[in-house]
Amino acid sequence: MRRINVPVLIVGGGGCGLCSSIFLSDMGVEHHLVERHASTSVLPKAHYLNQRTMEIARSHGFADTIYAVGAPMERFGHIQWVTSLGGDGPLDRRRFHEFDGFGGGSLAERYWRDSPCMSSNYPQLRLEPLLRQTAEERAPESIHFGHEVVSWEQQPEGVLAEIHDRAADETYEVLATYVIAADGGKTFGPALGVEMVGPTNMVDMVSTHFAADLSDYADDDSMITWSINAEGQGSWTSGALVKMGPTWNRHSEEWVIHFAFRPDDPARFDEEAIVPRLRELLKLPDLEIEVFKVSHWILDRIVAERFRVGSIFLAGDAAHRQPPTTGLGLNGAIHDAHNLCWKLAEVLAGRASDALLDSYEAERKPVSEDNADWALSAFTNFAVVDVAMGLLPGAPVEANVAAMQQFFAEDRVGASKRARFAEVINTQRMEFHAHDIEIGFSYDNGALVADGTPAPSRDPLGVEYTPTTRPGHRLPHAWIEQDGQRISTHDLVRPGAFALITDADGAEWLRAAETVAAETGVTIHTAVIGTGGAADLDGQWATDSELQAGGAVLVRPDQHVGWRSATLVSSPLQALREAIASILIHQVPAPA
Ligand SMILES: Cc1cc2nc3c(=O)[nH]c(=O)nc-3n(C[C@H](O)[C@H](O)[C@H](O)COP(=O)(O)OP(=O)(O)OC[C@H]3O[C@@H](n4cnc5c(N)ncnc54)[C@H](O)[C@@H]3O)c2cc1C
């Protein structure tokens, strides 16, 4: 049988696998990606790409491609709540709340302060072809759709996988030093017996992707329209309507509506019932609907007990699955790939020991557990919102109708209920304003040198983000001017390279970086911010860097801080040697 030897086999051509390919290509790592389907996913799934994801896309040169086609911020940074889209009853078509979200409107200033780029919104079924094209452009021979891993075994020299090329009906072998199992949890994890820990099978959600003209009922600015009405009995059962574009206003050609069934509801797989149910949910009995796809997904909050088994790394949905609230699924999958790929590049180039790869689990598992808990909390918080409106799930419809009548009554009771609702719904900012969850996550243990400082306290609702250069945290963004160009501190960190940032008093660090780079082969770009170097345009770096004169920060290729020294030390060369050696887990070279 034909055999290919390759450093990395990527299994899965979803968001995680395709981004892994792009990242590895940018670092010159040869790989072979297989996806069993002939095309990218036909399911709409994710649509929100958070700021961290867009920062990563920016540093790998594909953010502008997404911005060019995704919804502009003024068309997605908003959420509204209605009783129903249609209908002409006294409780119908009431728009009773709205919210800025995802960095839009009132949030924009804060989001722009903390990042060189904004979040975006582009449905996964449109995003994946774009990622596929980018991956194919960068590694034309490496991307293989319609190819399935049918069997595999771990061997001393790596993983030997048997792959079936469906179109050619041909089977071949790939011997890979490492495997990124970005397979959505379909293949490697279950076969390896990796337990997915956490509650599962909580709710059966149905997502229906359809075309319809809703321009007489929808608005231009809200990406998500939540319905809460007495008949639906609550947020998840009344449905959430999401624009799918490609036109990003009320004339959106395509839509998705998500709503929940109880897992034991016999009607849940009755496809015939879906269109009537949709019309009922929207209260538009005569609406012409063309259904593209009805998909069921089970609400889980599960995280793999292990992210690494031998030479195999579980990433994306293979490692964690959580409710879609806060959009941490696809985003987290891309962050996994970003964390893992630079480490693979260093190890495969012989600049780091294999033990560096253990830090992938040490770093990403706690963050994934946090994200999964967060997503579930944001999901269940909708029940609080429903009750705040006066609805009791399971109560007779008449009781809930009466509660809603009270809610909208122009009297003291109605005013009080609406005021209570306004306070309670504000807690849902844990989902729509989750700025700290999105960019403030950090690693406590892993490929970093802890400096003993305490982590900044975190906002319990996940909104307020505190910039810090404490090791393990994402490098704070600040605008600087270098060689006449306004760039972000993030631009100092290029794919596959470390960056050392210091000030005018830190010249010795620069010499040390040059020596350590020569000794280890590790690429370390250097930058001086302040006198004699790049201008700190808004003074933001001076505040957020937390460095004193002569201090330095060493940033890993994934833009997370690996080490810092608040001041100049007596032997910068030794300090930097030890820092790089600890991060890459190899011996400190003997002084020349
Ligand atoms: C309704 C809904 C809304 C969501 N909204 C959001 C959101 O707003 N933001 C967000 O971040 N996330 C969201 N998510 C989650 C997001 O869609 C997933 O987290 C994301 O798709 C995970 O990507 P992945 O690449 O890890 O896995 P997948 O997309 O599942 O890709 C895995 C791929 O591996 C392939 N594969 C499996 N086994 C093999 C094999 N043996 N050989 C070859 N190929 C194989 C599969 O065919 C599949 O294409 C949402 C999910 C749903 C269901």
XYZ file of C-alpha atoms and ligand atoms in Angstrom:
645
model
C 0.000 0.000 0.000
C 1.216 3.533 -0.794
C 2.688 5.188 2.293
C 3.264 8.873 3.027
C 5.521 10.047 5.848
C 4.544 13.388 7.242
C 5.324 15.325 10.447
C 1.666 16.155 11.216
C -1.580 14.456 10.211
C -4.633 16.658 10.763
C -7.873 14.701 10.971
C -10.914 16.891 10.303
C -11.550 19.745 7.903
C -13.758 21.835 10.210
C -12.706 25.151 11.723
C -10.112 23.574 13.992
C -8.458 21.382 11.366
C -8.401 24.028 8.640
C -6.942 26.661 10.986
C -4.338 24.145 12.159
C -3.303 23.723 8.530
C -3.052 27.491 7.993
C -0.988 27.961 11.166
C 1.363 25.074 10.356
C 1.829 26.310 6.783
C 2.758 29.747 8.055
C 5.443 28.129 10.203
C 6.721 25.919 7.403
C 5.508 22.642 8.926
C 4.600 19.978 6.405
C 1.265 18.275 7.099
C -1.517 16.192 5.593
C -5.148 17.122 6.325
C -7.966 14.654 5.747
C -11.691 15.372 5.936
C -14.108 12.561 5.303
C -16.790 14.713 3.693
C -16.346 15.921 0.140
C -17.177 19.482 1.136
C -17.090 21.715 4.188
C -20.009 21.511 6.616
C -23.500 22.249 5.346
C -24.668 23.044 8.880
C -24.864 26.730 9.821
C -23.586 26.243 13.419
C -21.283 28.992 14.717
C -21.356 32.546 13.459
C -19.670 34.760 16.062
C -15.896 35.138 15.799
C -14.631 36.825 18.927
C -11.867 39.381 19.178
C -9.189 36.862 20.127
C -10.039 34.740 17.101
C -9.862 37.780 14.853
C -6.512 38.769 16.390
C -5.215 35.318 15.487
C -6.703 35.592 11.986
C -5.070 39.028 11.686
C -1.655 37.739 12.646
C -2.010 34.954 10.065
C -3.194 37.356 7.388
C -6.789 36.223 6.829
C -8.782 38.594 9.044
C -9.433 41.068 6.226
C -10.839 38.285 4.065
C -13.399 37.622 6.813
C -14.164 41.285 7.471
C -14.756 41.813 3.747
C -17.670 39.368 3.673
C -18.835 39.123 7.313
C -21.532 41.279 8.852
C -20.301 44.793 9.635
C -20.367 45.660 13.334
C -23.337 48.008 12.965
C -25.297 45.039 11.629
C -24.389 42.456 14.238
C -23.481 44.249 17.455
C -27.047 44.264 18.626
C -29.609 41.819 20.047
C -33.338 42.340 20.472
C -36.127 40.624 22.404
C -39.644 40.400 21.029
C -42.764 38.478 21.959
C -43.079 37.303 18.367
C -42.093 38.422 14.902
C -45.610 38.195 13.479
C -49.140 37.783 14.779
C -51.725 40.427 15.526
C -52.812 39.574 19.056
C -52.463 42.135 21.843
C -49.265 40.462 23.066
C -47.743 39.937 19.633
C -44.923 41.866 17.934
C -43.865 43.595 21.135
C -40.214 44.576 21.126
C -39.505 44.781 24.806
C -35.745 44.814 25.160
C -32.549 45.438 23.231
C -28.900 45.112 24.025
C -25.592 46.057 22.454
C -23.393 43.009 22.157
C -20.170 41.566 20.747
C -18.381 44.946 20.873
C -21.075 46.969 19.110
C -22.632 50.324 20.046
C -21.842 51.404 23.592
C -19.229 48.618 23.933
C -17.094 49.693 20.994
C -14.765 52.055 22.832
C -13.802 49.454 25.433
C -13.324 46.698 22.851
C -11.204 48.928 20.607
C -9.039 49.960 23.544
C -8.015 46.396 24.205
C -7.423 44.969 20.753
C -6.139 45.955 17.325
C -9.199 44.393 15.736
C -12.891 43.814 16.267
C -14.906 40.660 16.533
C -16.744 39.520 13.423
C -19.784 37.565 12.417
C -19.748 35.083 9.578
C -21.710 31.820 9.634
C -19.614 28.700 9.809
C -21.084 27.275 6.628
C -19.696 30.297 4.764
C -16.524 30.594 6.866
C -15.308 27.042 6.353
C -15.041 27.364 2.528
C -13.061 30.545 3.083
C -10.732 28.766 5.534
C -10.445 25.835 3.145
C -9.448 28.132 0.294
C -6.863 29.868 2.523
C -5.473 26.520 3.681
C -5.296 25.234 0.088
C -3.547 28.370 -1.139
C -0.871 27.978 1.527
C -0.420 24.219 1.189
C -1.987 23.137 -2.132
C -0.886 19.511 -1.830
C -1.895 19.046 1.813
C -5.684 19.389 1.975
C -7.672 16.261 1.172
C -11.466 16.352 1.362
C -13.356 13.118 0.773
C -10.599 11.249 2.629
C -11.384 9.344 5.808
C -9.182 7.847 8.499
C -10.558 4.310 8.686
C -8.068 2.774 11.090
C -4.881 3.715 12.883
C -2.413 2.633 15.498
C 0.212 4.326 17.597
C 3.725 3.100 16.887
C 7.054 4.096 18.441
C 7.783 6.458 15.560
C 4.311 8.027 15.462
C 0.826 7.151 14.273
C 0.198 4.914 11.286
C -3.206 5.734 9.809
C -5.049 4.032 6.996
C -6.915 6.523 4.848
C -9.646 5.880 2.353
C -9.855 8.265 -0.588
C -13.561 8.016 -1.291
C -13.586 9.462 -4.803
C -10.757 7.242 -6.051
C -11.871 4.343 -3.820
C -8.232 3.908 -2.911
C -6.635 3.280 0.470
C -3.206 4.510 1.487
C -1.186 4.875 4.689
C 0.118 7.940 6.439
C 2.855 7.647 9.030
C 2.743 10.845 11.054
C 4.996 11.932 13.898
C 2.007 13.701 15.457
C -1.754 13.753 14.881
C -4.077 16.681 15.498
C -7.434 14.985 16.073
C -9.698 17.875 15.058
C -12.387 15.314 14.313
C -15.237 16.730 16.403
C -14.901 13.783 18.794
C -15.993 11.305 16.124
C -12.887 9.160 15.728
C -9.803 9.328 17.938
C -11.057 10.271 21.432
C -13.685 7.500 21.686
C -11.295 4.869 20.281
C -8.608 5.934 22.744
C -11.146 5.605 25.559
C -10.752 9.241 26.550
C -13.621 10.048 28.861
C -15.602 13.206 28.172
C -16.330 14.528 31.627
C -19.451 16.502 32.476
C -23.194 16.515 32.011
C -24.570 15.590 28.626
C -27.876 15.064 26.854
C -29.449 18.019 28.661
C -31.584 19.452 25.876
C -32.237 18.567 22.242
C -31.819 21.713 20.195
C -33.117 21.989 16.661
C -31.523 24.439 14.274
C -33.366 25.087 11.040
C -31.563 26.846 8.229
C -34.053 28.337 5.808
C -34.699 31.017 3.221
C -37.637 33.377 3.672
C -38.477 37.001 3.110
C -38.769 38.397 6.637
C -38.080 42.005 5.634
C -41.535 43.161 6.791
C -40.931 41.781 10.284
C -37.211 41.812 11.028
C -35.027 44.821 11.821
C -31.741 45.885 10.257
C -29.396 45.913 13.223
C -30.067 42.857 15.371
C -28.018 39.779 14.604
C -30.123 37.744 17.020
C -33.817 38.220 17.693
C -34.966 36.384 20.799
C -38.622 35.563 21.194
C -40.158 35.066 24.590
C -43.869 34.402 24.608
C -46.479 32.646 26.657
C -47.116 29.953 24.053
C -43.419 29.085 23.798
C -43.115 29.263 27.573
C -39.598 30.659 27.543
C -36.520 31.755 25.622
C -35.208 28.455 24.334
C -38.598 27.034 23.461
C -39.847 30.238 21.800
C -36.792 30.364 19.550
C -33.845 32.547 18.639
C -33.677 33.842 15.067
C -30.256 34.567 13.559
C -29.451 36.290 10.271
C -27.298 34.202 7.950
C -26.745 36.780 5.208
C -25.235 37.214 2.722
C -27.162 40.503 2.992
C -26.721 41.750 6.543
C -29.974 43.544 7.261
C -33.725 42.825 7.247
C -33.298 41.560 3.676
C -31.041 38.721 4.785
C -31.779 35.937 2.316
C -31.130 33.151 4.815
C -31.919 32.629 8.474
C -31.516 30.095 11.229
C -33.949 29.565 14.025
C -32.791 27.619 17.076
C -35.277 26.139 19.502
C -35.306 23.358 22.064
C -37.156 20.110 22.552
C -37.024 18.077 25.704
C -34.869 15.005 24.876
C -37.883 12.731 25.553
C -40.288 14.675 23.289
C -41.484 12.187 20.608
C -42.102 15.067 18.165
C -38.482 16.061 17.966
C -37.546 13.958 14.955
C -40.774 14.583 13.085
C -39.301 16.517 10.145
C -42.787 17.058 8.676
C -43.694 19.029 11.744
C -40.766 21.450 11.462
C -42.151 23.929 8.901
C -45.552 24.246 10.620
C -43.672 24.607 13.910
C -41.492 27.362 12.454
C -44.497 29.279 11.179
C -46.075 28.849 14.594
C -42.959 30.077 16.419
C -42.692 33.102 14.147
C -46.479 33.571 14.211
C -46.411 33.927 10.451
C -48.824 31.190 9.268
C -48.543 32.029 5.568
C -44.801 32.583 5.389
C -43.132 30.958 2.397
C -40.198 28.989 3.724
C -37.551 27.031 1.884
C -35.848 24.753 4.384
C -32.212 23.895 3.590
C -31.348 21.821 6.612
C -32.775 20.791 9.958
C -30.107 19.765 12.426
C -30.400 18.411 15.933
C -27.696 18.948 18.490
C -27.558 17.794 22.048
C -26.664 20.216 24.761
C -23.497 18.994 26.449
C -20.946 20.469 28.806
C -18.154 17.988 28.405
C -14.386 18.253 28.460
C -11.932 15.462 27.644
C -10.072 14.078 30.643
C -6.920 14.116 28.504
C -6.002 16.335 25.571
C -2.908 14.296 24.669
C -2.554 10.561 24.309
C 0.913 9.652 23.071
C 1.393 11.390 19.735
C -2.278 12.319 19.365
C -3.717 15.673 20.405
C -7.451 16.222 20.758
C -8.480 19.715 19.686
C -11.691 21.663 19.175
C -14.972 19.801 19.629
C -12.951 16.602 20.051
C -11.688 18.032 23.343
C -14.659 20.054 24.579
C -18.295 20.555 23.713
C -20.461 23.174 25.332
C -23.655 25.135 24.713
C -23.378 27.710 21.919
C -24.055 30.591 24.316
C -21.054 32.956 24.375
C -19.815 31.313 21.164
C -16.857 29.515 22.711
C -17.028 26.378 20.554
C -15.504 27.383 17.229
C -13.542 30.189 18.872
C -12.113 27.780 21.454
C -11.321 25.284 18.681
C -9.262 27.902 16.829
C -7.522 28.921 20.076
C -6.603 25.255 20.703
C -5.052 25.013 17.253
C -3.157 28.256 17.773
C -1.786 27.037 21.123
C -0.721 23.666 19.750
C 0.735 24.509 16.345
C 3.654 26.724 17.395
C 4.663 24.051 19.906
C 4.588 21.369 17.212
C 6.701 23.622 14.990
C 9.332 24.097 17.699
C 9.462 20.401 18.588
C 9.580 19.189 14.982
C 12.402 21.630 14.241
C 14.339 20.147 17.140
C 14.395 23.405 19.086
C 12.187 22.132 21.907
C 11.757 18.828 23.638
C 8.654 16.694 23.133
C 7.673 17.591 26.709
C 6.721 21.078 25.464
C 3.715 19.382 23.885
C 2.445 18.340 27.331
C 1.866 22.025 28.006
C -0.942 21.960 25.416
C -3.165 20.026 27.839
C -1.835 21.878 30.890
C -2.823 25.172 29.287
C -5.906 24.454 27.220
C -7.754 22.012 29.483
C -8.365 24.447 32.370
C -9.409 27.166 29.903
C -11.733 24.720 28.135
C -13.300 23.709 31.459
C -13.828 27.354 32.296
C -15.331 28.040 28.892
C -17.649 25.041 29.124
C -18.898 26.111 32.555
C -19.331 29.641 31.319
C -21.305 28.604 28.263
C -23.606 26.438 30.373
C -24.182 29.247 32.884
C -24.994 31.643 30.066
C -27.403 29.064 28.643
C -29.199 28.372 31.917
C -29.357 32.066 32.747
C -32.089 32.344 30.138
C -34.331 30.464 32.557
C -33.735 33.282 35.040
C -34.643 35.783 32.339
C -37.884 33.918 31.577
C -38.904 33.820 35.214
C -38.043 37.502 35.546
C -40.647 38.131 32.876
C -43.195 36.252 34.926
C -43.239 33.060 32.869
C -43.249 29.714 34.589
C -42.126 26.924 32.227
C -44.676 24.120 32.372
C -47.474 26.337 33.738
C -50.741 26.416 31.748
C -50.544 28.777 28.768
C -53.405 30.852 30.252
C -51.333 31.477 33.383
C -48.371 32.602 31.307
C -50.605 34.761 29.088
C -51.916 36.445 32.237
C -48.335 36.976 33.439
C -47.414 38.595 30.135
C -50.492 40.794 30.207
C -49.361 42.004 33.626
C -45.833 42.543 32.291
C -47.051 44.882 29.557
C -49.796 46.576 31.650
C -49.453 50.354 31.901
C -49.828 50.297 35.656
C -47.639 50.086 38.732
C -47.410 46.282 38.678
C -46.432 46.277 34.994
C -43.828 48.998 35.559
C -42.380 47.050 38.469
C -42.211 43.803 36.438
C -40.524 45.559 33.531
C -38.003 47.214 35.882
C -37.214 43.842 37.450
C -36.837 42.271 34.013
C -34.461 45.054 32.908
C -32.227 44.339 35.894
C -32.279 40.604 35.402
C -31.694 40.593 31.657
C -28.658 42.734 32.295
C -27.025 39.639 33.802
C -27.066 38.148 30.304
C -24.147 40.468 29.573
C -22.141 37.459 30.742
C -22.881 36.169 27.257
C -23.089 39.234 25.034
C -20.423 41.408 26.708
C -18.036 38.588 27.647
C -14.977 40.673 26.826
C -12.818 39.233 29.621
C -13.825 35.650 28.838
C -12.906 36.240 25.214
C -9.507 37.912 25.576
C -8.632 37.695 29.282
C -8.167 33.927 29.613
C -4.689 32.912 30.702
C -2.516 29.916 31.465
C -1.304 29.224 35.003
C 0.878 26.213 34.258
C 2.588 25.254 31.064
C 5.188 26.701 28.752
C 5.866 29.764 30.854
C 7.934 30.996 33.747
C 5.649 32.159 36.555
C 6.963 35.259 38.273
C 5.108 34.851 41.551
C 2.836 37.836 41.034
C -0.883 37.326 41.653
C -3.234 37.292 38.676
C -5.423 40.377 38.392
C -8.831 39.734 39.916
C -11.403 38.812 37.309
C -14.850 40.269 36.851
C -17.320 37.582 38.038
C -19.586 38.440 35.096
C -16.727 38.154 32.609
C -17.067 41.674 31.247
C -14.192 43.822 32.548
C -10.818 42.802 31.171
C -7.571 43.813 32.908
C -4.522 44.002 30.641
C -1.374 42.487 32.139
C 1.998 41.118 31.025
C 1.963 38.516 33.805
C 3.305 35.257 32.305
C 0.541 33.120 30.839
C -1.624 36.097 29.851
C -2.208 37.403 26.345
C 0.113 40.269 25.457
C -1.760 43.547 26.041
C -2.446 45.456 22.860
C -1.185 49.030 22.548
C -0.732 51.172 19.448
C 2.878 52.062 18.769
C 4.637 53.826 15.908
C 7.547 51.945 14.432
C 9.420 53.095 11.314
C 6.673 55.616 10.617
C 3.932 52.984 10.818
C 1.171 52.664 13.386
C 1.160 49.052 14.483
C -0.056 47.060 17.459
C 2.223 45.485 20.034
C 0.667 42.256 18.696
C 2.355 42.925 15.355
C 5.727 42.531 17.074
C 4.925 38.813 17.437
C 4.998 36.994 14.121
C 3.929 33.377 13.498
C 6.558 30.947 14.700
C 8.713 33.593 16.391
C 9.190 34.851 19.932
C 9.335 38.579 20.635
C 11.280 40.363 23.309
C 10.043 43.843 24.188
C 12.018 46.241 26.332
C 12.737 49.967 26.620
C 15.670 52.332 26.118
C 17.353 51.071 29.289
C 17.097 47.458 28.183
C 19.815 47.369 25.488
C 21.435 44.430 27.252
C 18.285 42.382 26.714
C 18.600 42.953 22.995
C 22.133 41.608 22.951
C 21.045 38.702 25.127
C 18.216 37.878 22.718
C 20.625 37.819 19.802
C 22.947 35.436 21.638
C 20.172 33.110 22.826
C 18.672 33.013 19.345
C 22.061 32.059 17.904
C 22.593 29.401 20.575
C 19.191 27.765 20.291
C 18.052 28.467 16.737
C 14.873 29.980 18.162
C 13.708 33.110 16.339
C 13.453 36.040 18.744
C 12.437 39.389 17.302
C 13.222 42.356 19.505
C 11.614 45.735 19.966
C 12.234 48.811 22.062
C 9.213 50.856 23.002
C 9.909 54.399 24.228
C 12.913 56.685 23.798
C 15.015 55.610 20.827
C 12.485 52.987 19.764
C 8.828 52.743 18.792
C 6.616 55.537 20.096
C 4.004 54.517 22.656
C 1.230 56.380 20.880
C -1.419 56.644 23.580
C 0.809 55.879 26.552
C -1.083 52.604 26.851
C 2.015 50.391 26.777
C 3.574 52.404 29.624
C 0.557 51.562 31.786
C -0.272 48.054 30.644
C 3.263 46.636 30.343
C 3.775 46.811 34.121
C 7.528 47.099 33.439
C 9.946 49.473 35.100
C 12.970 51.030 33.367
C 15.086 48.273 31.812
C 12.414 45.591 32.227
C 11.596 43.122 29.467
C 8.813 40.799 28.421
C 9.255 37.660 26.319
C 6.209 36.827 24.233
C 5.586 33.360 22.793
C 4.621 32.867 19.156
C 0.948 32.613 20.207
C 1.082 36.151 21.696
C 0.907 34.882 25.273
C 3.608 36.097 27.620
C 6.123 33.369 28.479
C 8.343 35.261 30.873
C 9.017 38.777 32.096
C 11.450 40.696 34.215
C 10.065 43.907 35.676
C 13.560 45.474 35.799
C 17.002 44.996 34.313
C 18.826 42.175 36.085
C 22.542 41.630 36.663
C 22.832 38.935 33.986
C 20.201 39.401 31.275
C 21.847 36.726 29.116
C 21.562 34.068 31.798
C 18.005 35.125 32.669
C 16.888 34.905 29.049
C 18.701 31.633 28.456
C 16.910 30.100 31.403
C 13.563 31.533 30.345
C 13.771 30.127 26.809
C 15.038 26.798 28.145
C 12.157 26.540 30.636
C 9.564 27.423 28.027
C 10.913 25.030 25.415
C 11.889 22.463 28.039
C 15.460 21.855 27.049
C 18.828 22.190 28.725
C 20.249 25.628 29.356
C 23.287 25.761 27.053
C 26.624 26.126 28.801
C 27.947 29.698 28.613
C 30.228 30.097 25.585
C -26.228 25.686 16.627
C -24.806 25.910 16.959
C -24.373 27.200 17.080
C -23.053 27.425 17.404
N -22.647 28.716 17.539
C -21.345 28.963 17.819
C -20.834 30.320 17.851
O -21.559 31.303 17.645
N -19.500 30.489 18.077
C -18.666 29.414 18.294
O -17.461 29.641 18.525
N -19.120 28.133 18.253
C -20.429 27.864 18.002
N -20.858 26.568 17.864
C -19.908 25.445 18.025
C -19.082 25.176 16.767
O -19.889 24.940 15.650
C -18.163 23.969 17.001
O -17.513 24.154 18.221
C -17.127 23.851 15.862
O -17.736 23.394 14.686
C -15.999 22.891 16.241
O -15.099 22.782 15.169
P -14.173 21.523 15.023
O -13.351 21.765 13.793
O -13.491 21.242 16.307
O -15.143 20.291 14.801
P -16.144 19.981 13.610
O -16.678 21.212 12.998
O -17.113 18.987 14.139
O -15.218 19.273 12.517
C -14.743 17.957 12.679
C -14.548 17.357 11.306
O -13.850 16.117 11.434
C -14.320 15.252 10.429
N -13.965 13.863 10.781
C -14.371 13.164 11.883
N -13.841 11.923 11.860
C -13.075 11.845 10.735
C -12.294 10.809 10.141
N -12.195 9.579 10.714
N -11.636 11.056 8.987
C -11.730 12.273 8.399
N -12.490 13.294 8.892
C -13.157 13.076 10.047
C -15.816 15.504 10.417
O -16.396 15.102 9.210
C -15.871 17.018 10.627
O -15.947 17.722 9.413
C -22.162 26.315 17.569
C -22.604 25.016 17.408
C -23.916 24.808 17.103
C -24.377 23.393 16.937
